Coordinates of C-alpha atoms in Angstrom, one line a residue:
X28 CA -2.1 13.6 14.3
X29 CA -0.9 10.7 11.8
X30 CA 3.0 10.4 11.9
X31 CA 5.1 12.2 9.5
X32 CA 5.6 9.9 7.0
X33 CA 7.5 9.1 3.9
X34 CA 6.3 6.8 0.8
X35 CA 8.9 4.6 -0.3
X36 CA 8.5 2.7 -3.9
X37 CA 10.7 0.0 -5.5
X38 CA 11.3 1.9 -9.1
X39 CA 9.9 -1.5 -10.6
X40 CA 6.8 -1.4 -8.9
X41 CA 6.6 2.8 -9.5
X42 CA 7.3 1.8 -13.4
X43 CA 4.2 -0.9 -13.5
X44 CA 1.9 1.1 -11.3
X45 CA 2.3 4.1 -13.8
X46 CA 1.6 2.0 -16.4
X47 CA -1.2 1.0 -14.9
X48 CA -2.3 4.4 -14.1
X49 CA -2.0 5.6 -17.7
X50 CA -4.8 3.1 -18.4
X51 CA -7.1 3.9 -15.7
X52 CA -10.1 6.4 -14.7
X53 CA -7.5 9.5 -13.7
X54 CA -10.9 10.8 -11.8
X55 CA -10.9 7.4 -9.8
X56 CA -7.5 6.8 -9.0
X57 CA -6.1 10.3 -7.7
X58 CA -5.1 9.0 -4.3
X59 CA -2.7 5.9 -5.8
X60 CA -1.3 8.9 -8.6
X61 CA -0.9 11.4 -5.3
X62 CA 1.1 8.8 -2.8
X63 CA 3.5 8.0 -6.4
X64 CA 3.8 11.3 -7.3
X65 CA 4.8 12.4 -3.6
X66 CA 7.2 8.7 -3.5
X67 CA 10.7 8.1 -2.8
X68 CA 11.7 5.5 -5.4
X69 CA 14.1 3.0 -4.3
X70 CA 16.4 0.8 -6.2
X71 CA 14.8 -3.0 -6.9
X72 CA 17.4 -4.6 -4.7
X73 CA 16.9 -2.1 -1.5
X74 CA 15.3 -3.8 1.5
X75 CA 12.4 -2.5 2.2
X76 CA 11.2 -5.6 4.8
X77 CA 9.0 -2.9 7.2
X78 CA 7.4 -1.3 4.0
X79 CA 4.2 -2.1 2.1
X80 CA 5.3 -3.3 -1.2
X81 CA 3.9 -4.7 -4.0
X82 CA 2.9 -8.5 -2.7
X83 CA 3.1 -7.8 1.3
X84 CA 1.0 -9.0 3.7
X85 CA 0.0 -5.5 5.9
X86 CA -2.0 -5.7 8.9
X87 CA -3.1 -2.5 9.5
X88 CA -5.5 -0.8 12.5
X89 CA -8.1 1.1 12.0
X90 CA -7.6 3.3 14.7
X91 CA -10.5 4.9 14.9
X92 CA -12.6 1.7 15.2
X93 CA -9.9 -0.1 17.1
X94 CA -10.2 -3.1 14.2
X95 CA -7.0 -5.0 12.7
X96 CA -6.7 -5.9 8.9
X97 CA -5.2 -8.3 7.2
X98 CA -4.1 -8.1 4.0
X99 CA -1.9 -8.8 0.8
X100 CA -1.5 -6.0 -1.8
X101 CA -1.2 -7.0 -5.3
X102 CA -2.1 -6.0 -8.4
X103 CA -5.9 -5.3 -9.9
X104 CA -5.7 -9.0 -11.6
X105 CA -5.3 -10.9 -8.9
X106 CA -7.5 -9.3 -6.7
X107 CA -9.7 -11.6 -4.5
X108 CA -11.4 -10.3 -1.3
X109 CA -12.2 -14.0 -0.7
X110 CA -8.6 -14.4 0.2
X111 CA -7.7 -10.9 0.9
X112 CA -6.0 -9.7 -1.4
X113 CA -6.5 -6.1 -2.4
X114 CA -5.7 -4.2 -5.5
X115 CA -3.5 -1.5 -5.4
X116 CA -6.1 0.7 -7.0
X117 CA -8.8 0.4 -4.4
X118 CA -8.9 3.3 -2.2
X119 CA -7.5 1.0 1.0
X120 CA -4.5 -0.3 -1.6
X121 CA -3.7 3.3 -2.9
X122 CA -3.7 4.4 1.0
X123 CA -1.3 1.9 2.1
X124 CA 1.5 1.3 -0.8
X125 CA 4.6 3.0 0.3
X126 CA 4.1 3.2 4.1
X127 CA 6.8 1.6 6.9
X128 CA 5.5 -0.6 9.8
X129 CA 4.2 2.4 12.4
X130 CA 3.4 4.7 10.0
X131 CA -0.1 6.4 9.7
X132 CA -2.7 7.6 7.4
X133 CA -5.8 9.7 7.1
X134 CA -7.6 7.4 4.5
X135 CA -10.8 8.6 2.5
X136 CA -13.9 6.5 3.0
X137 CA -17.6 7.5 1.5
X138 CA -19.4 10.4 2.9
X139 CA -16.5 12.4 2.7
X140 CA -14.9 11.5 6.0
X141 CA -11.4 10.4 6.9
X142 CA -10.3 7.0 9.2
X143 CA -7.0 6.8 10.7
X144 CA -5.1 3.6 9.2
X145 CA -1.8 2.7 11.0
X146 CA 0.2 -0.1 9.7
X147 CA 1.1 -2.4 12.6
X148 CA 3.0 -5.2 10.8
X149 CA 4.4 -6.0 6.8
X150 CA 5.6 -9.3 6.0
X151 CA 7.0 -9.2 2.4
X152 CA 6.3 -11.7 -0.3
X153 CA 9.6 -13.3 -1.1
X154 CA 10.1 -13.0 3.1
X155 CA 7.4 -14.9 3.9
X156 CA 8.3 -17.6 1.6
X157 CA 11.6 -17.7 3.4
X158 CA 13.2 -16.1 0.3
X159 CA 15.8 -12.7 0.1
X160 CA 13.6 -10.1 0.1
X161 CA 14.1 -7.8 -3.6

């Protein structure tokens, strides 16, 4: 059973990801509008250091496979699986925004079935880079 969860959202990131959602295929990106519709927006200036933000490195485990990700979420323009960095709207990005370091999901793959994601470690962007974390 995936762990009771909570999505958390920085309100600029919800405000841009909305935007962005009012643009898009509706049919396609149900999952990212479901995990912001069911979000707990937080003020920009919150620390969110264990949750998967906008620009965080996630490693996540697939835990049915027993396989560790890495990966930085960021936006559908720079997207670059050569480097790893996924969009928020793919179904991986949409799955993981919002979640906190231990945290799990039943994510959506093709065929109709479900794979267990759990986030095992976030490094934020600004943290990474030695900065205070937004």
């Amino acid at each position: 059973m995936a762990t009771p969860r909570s999505v958390l959202i920085k309100q600029s990131d919800y405000a841009h990801l909305m935007a962005l959602l009012d643009k898009a295929d509706p049919q396609g990106d149900s999952l990212l509008f479901d995990e912001l519709d069911a979000a707990t927006i937080v003020a920009n200036g919150e620390e969110l250091s264990d949750v998967v933000t906008m620009g965080a490195e996630v490693t996540f485990l697939d835990v049915d496979a027993g396989e560790s990700t890495i990966m930085r979420l960021v936006y559908p323009e720079a997207a670059d699986p050569s480097r790893r960095h996924v969009s928020v709207l793919a179904p991986v990005g949409a799955a993981l925004i919002g979640l906190r370091k231990g945290e799990e999901i039943d994510w959506p793959v093709p065929g109709g079935k479900l794979r267990r994601l759990r986030v095992t470690d976030v490094r934020n962007a600004c943290a990474a880079q030695g900065q205070t974390v937004e």
